[in-house]
């Protein structure tokens, strides 16, 4: 039927010959242009991570699903995993140690409607899930990932081909040709226990990861060469001489900056230790975190869905430019917020990725300034609140600064009177 | 009712395109879209034709995929002329490029290259798309007379769809 049947690996030619011998003469081996664009963009992994607001020491977990009822997102497999798994992922993984992004097949978006996909994921997004654009952003997110929770779809396979650990979330794959490399991958890849402890499984798969040979081998037999091979084939078919310049695919663009914004209530455990103030935060947790070893408080974004939560928040914060003409300025906003919510101990206005203005109940206004990639300013605010709760004075903190410890990362934050 | 009345393009292809086109001698490369997923793979390779004044890029959508959402917006954003599927079947092209096997690709008038839109070819044939293709066949009849050489070759659609099923089975 086709004059050129483009294959990315000779393995496909064997199966084509077996299944449809009359099509085999049209086969053209020309690699994989999608994967080539990913390979060419790997050098930009750090900026793709920063585009998603991933901090130093933070791990990016990409949740990936192909379409159809058997997929991770589907409700037709042996179990409907996602409705329970998604809230656990957003609330059980400590907020500062993990960033969660979802890459969903365009057929989920277009089959059910983008508005429906957003509605299904509303709570998760308010807890900070990044819903990645299925056309423009998914490859950058996959390149940026530390680990993928996926299924039998191509995106998970591409991730594995890049050498990224993949936990397969669903075993169903009966739409696949059993002889295909993807079916082999699903059989061999480590499996997610959706009811087991999630953080432990993610940490284990990252630490013990040894890339499977299949995905790297079978994704393309001509890495980096698809542009030249395809242009040659296309021009030959069209009856034109090829242009003399090199055949090049477009570089993947840098996605817009989309840091994690969590408007869901956050439970925070802080502990003042010799090396700094450790902060462990959980977004919208179902269970009270283990606070035995520290001081537990609640931090809430001013734009949280249920404003009633603000009345028992210990910390209230908002984000935006400090000179937003709609608001009265960071310090005046903080004064007003503390007056409005008598339970609130600290009001913080995050004015940029590395700075915020904080006002405490006892009338002290401070400016916190960190390093780029040095964690989320709202974590610094909780560290400050935890330190004050354990007796540190504002004067001491201005003198010494704050070291905010989240997981294995320690971020230095300077504390100063406002300008 | 003219064909333009059915949304057919009049430039750069169409009955009197030669009157309206500024560069009417270009080779025609037609991107055959099935849905947003297959379109993204075609967008990967579309830039291979950059800077070539000898080529006019065109796009069409088979209408055979159940996933039609977002296709119109995506093609509008790509900004190449979009032919209604009926016009695409009626328009000789030098090369048609598709990233899926659904629809009546065999009825296109030109060389055809087919890419996969995921990792190679892994799926067994699940649900045939044949049902959604029927309306197209009917609506094409009024034009059949004016396209003598090709009209004959398009008739045995039902029969010639089988190899496609075979390919998907392999895939």
Coordinates of C-alpha atoms in Angstrom, one line a residue:
Chain A
X1 CA 0.0 0.0 0.0
X2 CA 2.7 2.5 1.0
X3 CA 5.7 3.4 -1.2
X4 CA 7.8 3.7 1.9
X5 CA 7.0 2.0 5.2
X6 CA 9.3 3.7 7.7
X7 CA 10.7 1.5 10.4
X8 CA 12.9 2.6 13.3
X9 CA 14.6 -0.8 13.9
X10 CA 15.2 -3.9 11.8
X11 CA 13.4 -5.9 14.5
X12 CA 10.2 -4.5 13.0
X13 CA 11.2 -5.7 9.6
X14 CA 11.3 -9.2 10.8
X15 CA 7.8 -8.9 12.2
X16 CA 6.5 -7.1 9.1
X17 CA 7.8 -9.9 6.9
X18 CA 6.1 -12.4 9.0
X19 CA 2.8 -10.6 9.2
X20 CA 2.6 -8.9 5.9
X21 CA 5.2 -10.1 3.4
X22 CA 3.8 -8.0 0.6
X23 CA 4.6 -4.8 2.5
X24 CA 8.2 -5.7 3.3
X25 CA 9.7 -4.4 0.1
X26 CA 8.5 -0.9 0.9
X27 CA 10.3 -0.9 4.3
X28 CA 12.7 1.9 4.9
X29 CA 14.9 1.9 8.0
X30 CA 15.1 5.5 9.1
X31 CA 15.4 5.7 12.9
X32 CA 13.1 7.6 15.2
X33 CA 12.8 11.4 14.7
X34 CA 10.9 11.8 18.0
X35 CA 13.6 10.0 20.0
X36 CA 16.3 11.9 18.1
X37 CA 14.8 15.2 19.2
X38 CA 15.0 13.9 22.8
X39 CA 18.5 12.7 22.4
X40 CA 19.6 16.1 21.0
X41 CA 17.9 17.9 24.0
X42 CA 19.4 15.8 26.8
X43 CA 22.1 18.3 27.3
X44 CA 19.3 20.7 28.4
X45 CA 18.1 18.4 31.2
X46 CA 18.9 20.8 33.9
X47 CA 17.0 23.7 32.4
X48 CA 14.0 21.4 31.7
X49 CA 14.1 20.5 35.4
X50 CA 14.2 24.1 36.4
X51 CA 11.3 24.9 34.1
X52 CA 9.3 22.6 36.2
X53 CA 10.6 24.3 39.3
X54 CA 12.6 21.2 40.4
X55 CA 15.0 22.3 43.2
X56 CA 18.5 21.1 43.9
X57 CA 18.2 17.7 45.6
X58 CA 14.6 17.3 44.6
X59 CA 13.4 14.3 42.5
X60 CA 11.1 14.6 39.6
X61 CA 8.5 11.8 39.3
X62 CA 6.7 11.6 36.0
X63 CA 3.4 9.8 36.1
X64 CA 2.7 8.5 32.6
X65 CA -0.2 6.8 31.0
X66 CA -1.0 5.9 27.5
X67 CA -4.7 5.8 26.4
X68 CA -7.2 2.9 26.4
X69 CA -9.0 1.1 29.3
X70 CA -5.9 -1.1 30.2
X71 CA -3.6 1.9 30.6
X72 CA -2.6 3.3 33.9
X73 CA -5.2 6.0 33.6
X74 CA -7.8 3.6 32.3
X75 CA -10.7 2.1 34.3
X76 CA -10.9 -1.2 32.4
X77 CA -8.0 -3.1 33.7
X78 CA -7.9 -5.6 36.5
X79 CA -8.1 -2.7 38.9
X80 CA -8.8 1.0 38.6
X81 CA -5.6 2.2 40.2
X82 CA -5.5 5.9 39.6
X83 CA -8.2 7.3 41.8
X84 CA -6.4 5.9 44.8
X85 CA -2.8 6.2 43.5
X86 CA -2.9 9.9 42.5
X87 CA -3.9 11.4 45.9
X88 CA -1.4 9.1 47.6
X89 CA 1.4 10.3 45.3
X90 CA 0.7 14.0 45.8
X91 CA 0.3 13.7 49.6
X92 CA 2.7 11.0 50.7
X93 CA 5.8 12.1 48.9
X94 CA 7.3 14.9 50.9
X95 CA 6.6 18.2 49.1
X96 CA 10.2 19.4 49.0
X97 CA 11.8 16.2 48.1
X98 CA 9.6 15.2 45.2
X99 CA 8.1 17.1 42.3
X100 CA 5.3 15.3 40.5
X101 CA 4.3 15.8 36.9
X102 CA 1.8 13.8 34.8
X103 CA 2.2 13.1 31.1
X104 CA -1.0 11.7 29.6
X105 CA -1.6 10.5 26.1
X106 CA -3.2 13.0 23.8
X107 CA -6.1 10.5 23.2
X108 CA -6.9 10.8 26.9
X109 CA -7.0 14.6 26.6
X110 CA -8.9 14.6 23.3
X111 CA -11.1 11.6 24.0
X112 CA -12.4 12.9 27.4
X113 CA -11.8 16.6 26.9
X114 CA -9.0 18.8 28.4
X115 CA -11.5 20.3 30.8
X116 CA -12.4 16.9 32.1
X117 CA -8.8 15.9 32.5
X118 CA -8.3 19.1 34.5
X119 CA -11.4 18.3 36.6
X120 CA -10.2 14.8 37.3
X121 CA -6.9 16.0 38.5
X122 CA -8.1 19.1 40.3
X123 CA -7.2 18.1 43.8
X124 CA -3.8 16.7 42.7
X125 CA -3.0 19.9 40.8
X126 CA -3.9 22.0 43.9
X127 CA -1.5 19.9 45.8
X128 CA 1.1 20.7 43.2
X129 CA 0.9 18.2 40.4
X130 CA 2.1 19.6 37.0
X131 CA -0.1 18.5 34.2
X132 CA 2.3 18.5 31.3
X133 CA 1.2 19.7 27.9
X134 CA 0.7 16.5 25.9
X135 CA 2.1 18.0 22.6
X136 CA 4.7 20.6 23.6
X137 CA 6.1 19.6 26.9
X138 CA 6.1 15.8 27.4
X139 CA 9.5 15.1 26.0
X140 CA 11.2 17.7 28.1
X141 CA 9.5 16.3 31.2
X142 CA 10.6 12.8 30.3
X143 CA 14.2 14.0 29.8
X144 CA 14.0 15.9 33.2
X145 CA 12.6 12.9 35.1
X146 CA 14.4 11.0 37.8
X147 CA 11.9 8.2 37.7
X148 CA 8.7 7.4 35.7
X149 CA 5.7 5.6 36.9
X150 CA 4.2 4.3 33.7
X151 CA 2.7 1.6 31.6
X152 CA 3.0 -0.1 28.2
X153 CA 2.8 3.1 26.2
X154 CA 5.6 4.6 24.1
X155 CA 6.4 7.5 26.5
X156 CA 7.4 5.0 29.3
X157 CA 9.4 3.1 26.7
X158 CA 11.1 6.3 25.6
X159 CA 12.0 7.1 29.2
X160 CA 13.5 3.6 29.6
X161 CA 15.4 4.1 26.4
X162 CA 16.9 7.2 27.8
X163 CA 18.1 5.1 30.8
X164 CA 15.5 6.5 33.3
X165 CA 14.1 4.1 35.9
X166 CA 10.5 3.1 35.1
X167 CA 8.1 1.5 37.5
X168 CA 5.3 -0.1 35.6
X169 CA 2.1 0.7 37.3
X170 CA -0.2 -1.6 35.4
X171 CA 0.5 -5.1 34.1
X172 CA -2.3 -5.2 31.6
X173 CA -1.0 -4.9 28.1
X174 CA -3.1 -7.3 26.1
X175 CA -3.4 -4.8 23.2
X176 CA 0.3 -5.4 22.5
X177 CA 1.9 -7.8 20.1
X178 CA 3.6 -10.3 22.5
X179 CA 6.6 -10.4 20.3
X180 CA 7.1 -6.6 20.4
X181 CA 9.9 -5.1 22.4
X182 CA 7.4 -3.0 24.4
X183 CA 5.7 -6.2 25.6
X184 CA 9.1 -7.6 26.6
X185 CA 9.8 -4.4 28.5
X186 CA 6.6 -4.6 30.4
X187 CA 7.4 -8.2 31.4
X188 CA 10.9 -7.2 32.6
X189 CA 10.5 -3.8 34.2
X190 CA 10.0 -3.4 37.9
X191 CA 6.4 -3.2 39.0
X192 CA 4.8 -0.6 41.2
X193 CA 2.9 -1.9 44.2
X194 CA 0.1 0.7 44.2
X195 CA -0.8 -0.2 47.7
X196 CA 2.7 -0.4 49.1
X197 CA 4.8 2.5 50.5
X198 CA 5.3 4.8 47.5
X199 CA 8.4 6.8 48.6
X200 CA 10.3 3.7 49.6
X201 CA 9.5 2.1 46.2
X202 CA 10.6 5.2 44.3
X203 CA 13.8 5.6 46.3
X204 CA 14.6 1.9 45.8
X205 CA 14.1 1.9 42.1
X206 CA 16.2 5.0 41.7
X207 CA 19.0 3.6 43.9
X208 CA 19.0 0.1 42.4
X209 CA 18.4 1.1 38.8
X210 CA 20.2 -0.8 36.0
X211 CA 18.8 0.2 32.6
X212 CA 17.2 -2.6 30.7
X213 CA 18.9 -3.4 27.4
X214 CA 15.8 -3.7 25.3
X215 CA 14.5 -0.1 25.2
X216 CA 17.9 1.5 24.4
X217 CA 18.4 -1.2 21.7
X218 CA 15.0 -1.3 20.0
X219 CA 13.9 2.3 20.0
X220 CA 16.1 3.2 17.1
X221 CA 18.8 1.5 15.1
X222 CA 20.0 4.8 13.8
X223 CA 20.3 7.2 16.7
X224 CA 20.7 10.8 15.6
X225 CA 20.4 9.9 11.9
X226 CA 16.6 10.0 11.3
X227 CA 16.6 13.5 9.9
X228 CA 19.1 12.6 7.2
X229 CA 17.5 9.2 6.5
X230 CA 14.0 10.5 6.3
X231 CA 14.8 13.5 4.2
X232 CA 16.6 11.3 1.7
X233 CA 13.6 9.0 1.5
X234 CA 11.1 11.8 1.3
X235 CA 12.9 13.7 -1.5
X236 CA 13.5 10.5 -3.4
X237 CA 9.8 9.7 -3.4
X238 CA 8.9 13.3 -4.3
X239 CA 11.3 13.2 -7.2
X240 CA 13.4 16.1 -6.0
X241 CA 17.1 16.5 -5.4
X242 CA 17.9 16.9 -1.8
X243 CA 18.9 20.4 -0.6
X244 CA 22.7 20.6 0.0
X245 CA 22.4 21.7 3.7
X246 CA 22.3 19.3 6.6
X247 CA 18.9 17.7 7.4
X248 CA 17.9 18.9 10.8
X249 CA 15.0 18.4 13.1
X250 CA 13.8 21.3 15.3
X251 CA 15.4 21.5 18.8
X252 CA 12.9 20.9 21.6
X253 CA 11.9 24.3 23.0
X254 CA 12.4 25.3 26.6
X255 CA 9.0 25.0 28.3
X256 CA 7.5 27.9 30.2
X257 CA 8.5 28.2 33.9
X258 CA 6.0 26.2 35.9
X259 CA 7.1 25.9 39.6
X260 CA 5.1 23.9 42.0
X261 CA 2.4 26.0 43.5
X262 CA 0.5 24.2 46.2
X263 CA -2.7 25.8 47.3
X264 CA -3.9 22.8 49.2
X265 CA -3.3 22.9 53.0
X266 CA 0.2 21.6 53.9
X267 CA 1.1 19.9 57.2
X268 CA 4.7 20.6 58.2
X269 CA 7.1 18.9 60.6
X270 CA 10.1 21.0 61.6
X271 CA 13.0 20.1 63.8
X272 CA 15.8 22.3 64.9
X273 CA 19.1 20.4 64.7
X274 CA 22.7 21.2 64.7
X275 CA 23.0 21.4 61.0
X276 CA 19.9 23.6 60.5
X277 CA 16.1 23.4 60.6
X278 CA 14.8 20.3 59.0
X279 CA 11.5 20.7 57.2
X280 CA 9.2 17.9 56.0
X281 CA 6.0 19.0 54.3
X282 CA 3.0 17.0 53.1
X283 CA 0.4 18.4 50.8
X284 CA -3.2 17.8 51.7
X285 CA -2.3 14.6 53.7
X286 CA -5.0 12.1 54.5
X287 CA -3.2 11.1 57.7
X288 CA -1.4 13.2 60.3
X289 CA 2.3 13.1 59.7
X290 CA 4.5 11.6 62.3
X291 CA 5.4 14.6 64.4
X292 CA 7.0 12.8 67.3
X293 CA 10.4 14.2 66.4
X294 CA 9.4 17.7 65.8
X295 CA 7.0 20.6 65.8
X296 CA 3.9 20.2 63.5
X297 CA 2.1 23.1 62.0
X298 CA -0.2 24.0 59.1
X299 CA 0.7 26.3 56.2
X300 CA -1.9 27.4 53.8
X301 CA -1.8 29.4 50.5
X302 CA -4.2 32.3 50.6
X303 CA -5.9 31.1 47.4
X304 CA -6.7 27.7 48.9
X305 CA -10.0 26.2 47.7
X306 CA -11.7 26.1 51.1
X307 CA -11.1 29.5 52.7
X308 CA -12.3 28.1 56.0
X309 CA -9.0 26.3 56.3
X310 CA -7.3 29.7 56.7
X311 CA -8.8 30.2 60.1
X312 CA -6.7 27.5 61.6
X313 CA -3.5 28.0 59.6
X314 CA -0.3 28.7 61.5
X315 CA 1.3 30.1 58.3
X316 CA -0.5 31.9 55.5
X317 CA 1.3 32.8 52.3
X318 CA 0.7 34.1 48.9
X319 CA 2.8 34.4 45.7
X320 CA 3.2 37.3 43.3
X321 CA 5.2 40.3 42.4
X322 CA 5.7 42.6 45.3
X323 CA 4.6 45.6 43.3
X324 CA 1.3 44.1 42.2
X325 CA -0.9 47.2 42.1
X326 CA -4.0 45.2 43.1
X327 CA -2.5 44.4 46.5
X328 CA -1.2 46.8 49.0
X329 CA 2.4 45.5 49.0
X330 CA 4.0 42.6 50.9
X331 CA 4.3 44.1 54.4
X332 CA 0.8 45.8 54.4
X333 CA -0.7 42.5 53.1
X334 CA 1.0 40.6 55.9
X335 CA -0.2 43.0 58.5
X336 CA -3.8 42.8 57.2
X337 CA -3.6 39.0 57.0
X338 CA -2.4 38.7 60.6
X339 CA -5.2 41.0 61.7
X340 CA -7.8 39.0 59.8
X341 CA -6.7 35.5 61.0
X342 CA -6.0 35.6 64.8
X343 CA -4.7 32.0 64.8
X344 CA -2.1 32.8 62.2
X345 CA 1.5 33.2 63.5
X346 CA 3.3 34.1 60.3
X347 CA 2.1 35.7 57.0
X348 CA 4.5 35.4 54.1
X349 CA 4.4 37.1 50.7
X350 CA 6.6 35.2 48.2
X351 CA 7.9 37.9 45.8
X352 CA 10.1 35.7 43.6
X353 CA 11.7 32.2 43.2
X354 CA 14.4 33.1 45.8
X355 CA 12.8 35.7 48.1
X356 CA 9.9 36.5 50.3
X357 CA 8.7 38.9 52.9
X358 CA 7.6 37.5 56.3
X359 CA 5.8 39.1 59.2
X360 CA 5.4 37.4 62.5
X361 CA 2.6 37.8 65.1
X362 CA 4.9 39.7 67.4
X363 CA 5.3 42.4 64.8
X364 CA 8.6 41.7 63.2
X365 CA 9.0 41.9 59.4
X366 CA 11.9 40.0 57.8
X367 CA 13.1 39.3 54.3
X368 CA 14.3 35.8 53.4
X369 CA 16.6 35.4 50.5
X370 CA 17.9 32.1 49.1
X371 CA 19.9 30.8 46.3
X372 CA 18.5 29.8 42.8
X373 CA 17.4 26.2 43.1
X374 CA 17.7 26.5 46.8
X375 CA 14.3 25.2 47.7
X376 CA 10.8 26.7 47.9
X377 CA 10.5 30.0 49.9
X378 CA 7.4 28.7 51.6
X379 CA 9.6 25.9 53.1
X380 CA 11.9 28.6 54.4
X381 CA 8.9 30.3 56.0
X382 CA 7.9 27.1 57.7
X383 CA 11.5 26.6 58.9
X384 CA 11.5 30.1 60.3
X385 CA 8.3 29.5 62.1
X386 CA 9.6 26.2 63.5
X387 CA 12.8 27.9 64.7
X388 CA 10.8 30.7 66.4
X389 CA 8.5 28.1 68.0
X390 CA 11.6 26.4 69.5
X391 CA 12.8 29.7 70.9
X392 CA 15.0 31.3 68.3
X393 CA 14.6 35.0 68.3
X394 CA 14.4 37.1 65.1
X395 CA 17.7 38.8 66.2
X396 CA 19.5 35.5 66.3
X397 CA 18.1 34.4 62.9
X398 CA 19.2 37.7 61.3
X399 CA 22.7 37.2 62.8
X400 CA 23.1 33.5 61.8
X401 CA 20.8 33.0 58.8
X402 CA 18.8 29.8 58.3
X403 CA 19.9 26.5 57.0
X404 CA 16.8 24.7 55.7
X405 CA 17.2 21.0 55.4
X406 CA 14.8 19.1 53.2
X407 CA 15.6 15.5 52.6
X408 CA 19.3 15.3 51.7
X409 CA 19.5 18.9 50.6
X410 CA 20.5 21.8 52.8
X411 CA 19.7 25.3 51.6
X412 CA 21.2 28.5 53.0
X413 CA 18.8 31.3 53.5
X414 CA 19.7 34.8 54.6
X415 CA 17.4 36.6 57.0
X416 CA 17.4 40.4 57.0
X417 CA 15.2 43.3 57.9
X418 CA 13.1 44.5 55.0
X419 CA 14.6 47.1 52.6
Chain B
X1 CA -22.8 24.3 -5.4
X2 CA -19.2 24.6 -6.2
X3 CA -16.5 22.6 -4.5
X4 CA -15.5 25.7 -2.7
X5 CA -18.9 25.6 -1.2
X6 CA -17.8 22.3 0.5
X7 CA -14.8 24.1 2.0
X8 CA -12.5 23.1 -0.8
X9 CA -9.4 25.2 -1.1
X10 CA -9.0 27.3 -4.3
X11 CA -5.3 28.1 -3.6
X12 CA -2.6 26.9 -3.6
X13 CA -4.4 23.8 -4.9
X14 CA -7.9 23.6 -6.4
X15 CA -9.5 24.0 -9.8
X16 CA -8.2 27.4 -10.6
X17 CA -5.3 27.5 -8.3
X18 CA -3.0 28.4 -11.1
X19 CA -4.7 31.8 -11.3
X20 CA -4.3 32.6 -7.6
X21 CA -1.1 30.9 -6.6
X22 CA 2.1 32.9 -6.5
X23 CA 4.3 29.9 -6.6
X24 CA 2.2 27.4 -8.5
X25 CA 5.0 25.1 -9.7
X26 CA 5.9 23.7 -6.4
X27 CA 5.9 20.0 -5.6
X28 CA 3.2 19.1 -3.2
X29 CA 3.9 17.3 0.0
X30 CA 0.7 16.4 1.9
X31 CA 0.8 15.6 5.6
X32 CA -2.0 13.2 6.3
X33 CA -3.2 13.6 9.9
X34 CA -5.4 11.1 11.8
X35 CA -5.5 12.7 15.2
X36 CA -3.4 14.9 17.4
X37 CA -1.2 12.0 18.3
X38 CA -0.2 11.1 14.8
X39 CA 0.0 14.8 13.9
X40 CA 2.7 15.4 16.5
X41 CA 4.9 12.8 14.7
X42 CA 4.3 14.5 11.4
X43 CA 5.3 17.8 13.0
X44 CA 8.6 16.2 14.0
X45 CA 9.5 15.7 10.3
X46 CA 7.8 18.7 8.7
X47 CA 10.9 20.9 9.3
X48 CA 12.9 18.6 7.0
X49 CA 11.3 20.7 4.2
X50 CA 12.5 24.0 5.6
X51 CA 13.9 26.6 3.1
X52 CA 12.8 24.7 0.1
X53 CA 11.1 27.0 -2.4
X54 CA 10.3 24.1 -4.6
X55 CA 7.9 22.6 -2.1
X56 CA 4.4 23.5 -1.1
X57 CA 3.4 21.8 2.2
X58 CA -0.3 20.8 2.6
X59 CA -2.2 19.0 5.3
X60 CA -5.4 17.0 5.5
X61 CA -7.3 14.9 8.1
X62 CA -8.7 11.6 7.2
X63 CA -11.6 11.9 9.6
X64 CA -11.2 8.1 10.3
X65 CA -9.9 8.4 13.8
X66 CA -12.4 8.6 16.7
X67 CA -10.1 11.2 18.2
X68 CA -10.9 14.3 16.3
X69 CA -10.5 16.8 19.2
X70 CA -7.8 19.3 18.8
X71 CA -6.9 18.4 15.2
X72 CA -8.4 21.6 13.7
X73 CA -6.7 23.9 16.2
X74 CA -3.4 22.1 15.8
X75 CA -3.4 22.3 12.0
X76 CA -4.5 25.9 12.2
X77 CA -1.5 26.5 14.4
X78 CA 0.9 24.7 12.0
X79 CA -0.4 27.1 9.4
X80 CA -0.2 25.1 6.2
X81 CA -3.2 24.9 3.9
X82 CA -5.7 22.3 5.2
X83 CA -7.5 20.4 2.5
X84 CA -10.8 18.7 3.2
X85 CA -10.2 15.0 3.0
X86 CA -12.4 14.7 -0.2
X87 CA -10.2 17.4 -1.8
X88 CA -7.1 15.6 -0.6
X89 CA -8.2 12.4 -2.4
X90 CA -8.9 14.5 -5.5
X91 CA -5.6 16.4 -5.5
X92 CA -2.5 14.9 -7.1
X93 CA 0.5 15.2 -4.8
X94 CA 4.1 14.3 -5.1
X95 CA 4.4 12.8 -1.7
X96 CA 1.9 12.1 1.1
X97 CA 3.3 11.4 4.6
X98 CA 1.2 9.7 7.2
X99 CA 1.9 8.6 10.8
X100 CA -1.0 6.1 11.0
X101 CA -2.6 3.6 8.8
X102 CA -6.3 4.4 9.3
X103 CA -8.4 5.9 6.5
X104 CA -8.3 5.4 2.8
X105 CA -4.6 6.1 2.4
X106 CA -4.5 3.9 -0.7
X107 CA -6.8 6.3 -2.5
X108 CA -4.4 9.2 -2.2
X109 CA -3.0 10.4 -5.5
X110 CA 0.7 10.3 -5.0
X111 CA 3.6 8.5 -3.4
X112 CA 2.9 7.5 0.2
X113 CA 5.3 7.3 3.1
X114 CA 4.0 5.9 6.4
X115 CA 5.7 6.4 9.8
X116 CA 4.9 5.0 13.2
X117 CA 3.6 7.5 15.7
X118 CA 4.9 5.8 18.8
X119 CA 7.8 3.5 19.4
X120 CA 7.9 1.4 16.3
X121 CA 4.9 -0.9 15.8
X122 CA 3.7 -2.7 18.9
X123 CA -0.1 -3.0 18.9
X124 CA -2.3 -5.8 17.7
X125 CA -5.3 -4.7 15.7
X126 CA -7.9 -3.8 18.3
X127 CA -11.1 -2.2 17.1
X128 CA -11.3 -1.6 13.3
X129 CA -11.9 2.0 12.3
X130 CA -13.9 0.9 9.3
X131 CA -17.2 2.0 10.7
X132 CA -16.2 5.6 11.0
X133 CA -15.0 5.7 7.4
X134 CA -18.3 5.0 5.7
X135 CA -19.7 8.5 5.5
X136 CA -16.7 9.6 3.5
X137 CA -17.2 7.1 0.8
X138 CA -20.7 8.2 0.2
X139 CA -20.0 11.9 0.1
X140 CA -17.4 11.5 -2.6
X141 CA -19.6 10.3 -5.3
X142 CA -20.6 13.7 -6.9
X143 CA -16.9 14.3 -7.8
X144 CA -16.2 10.9 -9.2
X145 CA -17.1 11.8 -12.8
X146 CA -14.6 14.6 -13.1
X147 CA -11.6 12.5 -12.1
X148 CA -11.6 9.8 -14.8
X149 CA -8.2 8.3 -14.4
X150 CA -8.4 7.8 -10.7
X151 CA -12.0 7.1 -10.3
X152 CA -11.6 3.5 -11.2
X153 CA -8.8 2.8 -8.8
X154 CA -10.7 4.1 -5.9
X155 CA -13.7 1.8 -6.2
X156 CA -12.5 -1.4 -4.5
X157 CA -12.0 0.3 -1.2
X158 CA -13.6 -2.4 0.9
X159 CA -11.3 -5.0 -0.6
X160 CA -8.1 -3.0 -0.5
X161 CA -8.6 -2.2 3.1
X162 CA -7.5 -5.6 4.1
X163 CA -3.8 -5.2 3.7
X164 CA -4.1 -2.3 6.1
X165 CA -5.6 -4.5 8.7
X166 CA -2.7 -6.9 8.1
X167 CA -0.2 -4.1 8.7
X168 CA -2.0 -3.1 11.9
X169 CA -1.9 -6.6 13.1
X170 CA 1.8 -6.7 12.5
X171 CA 1.9 -3.3 14.2

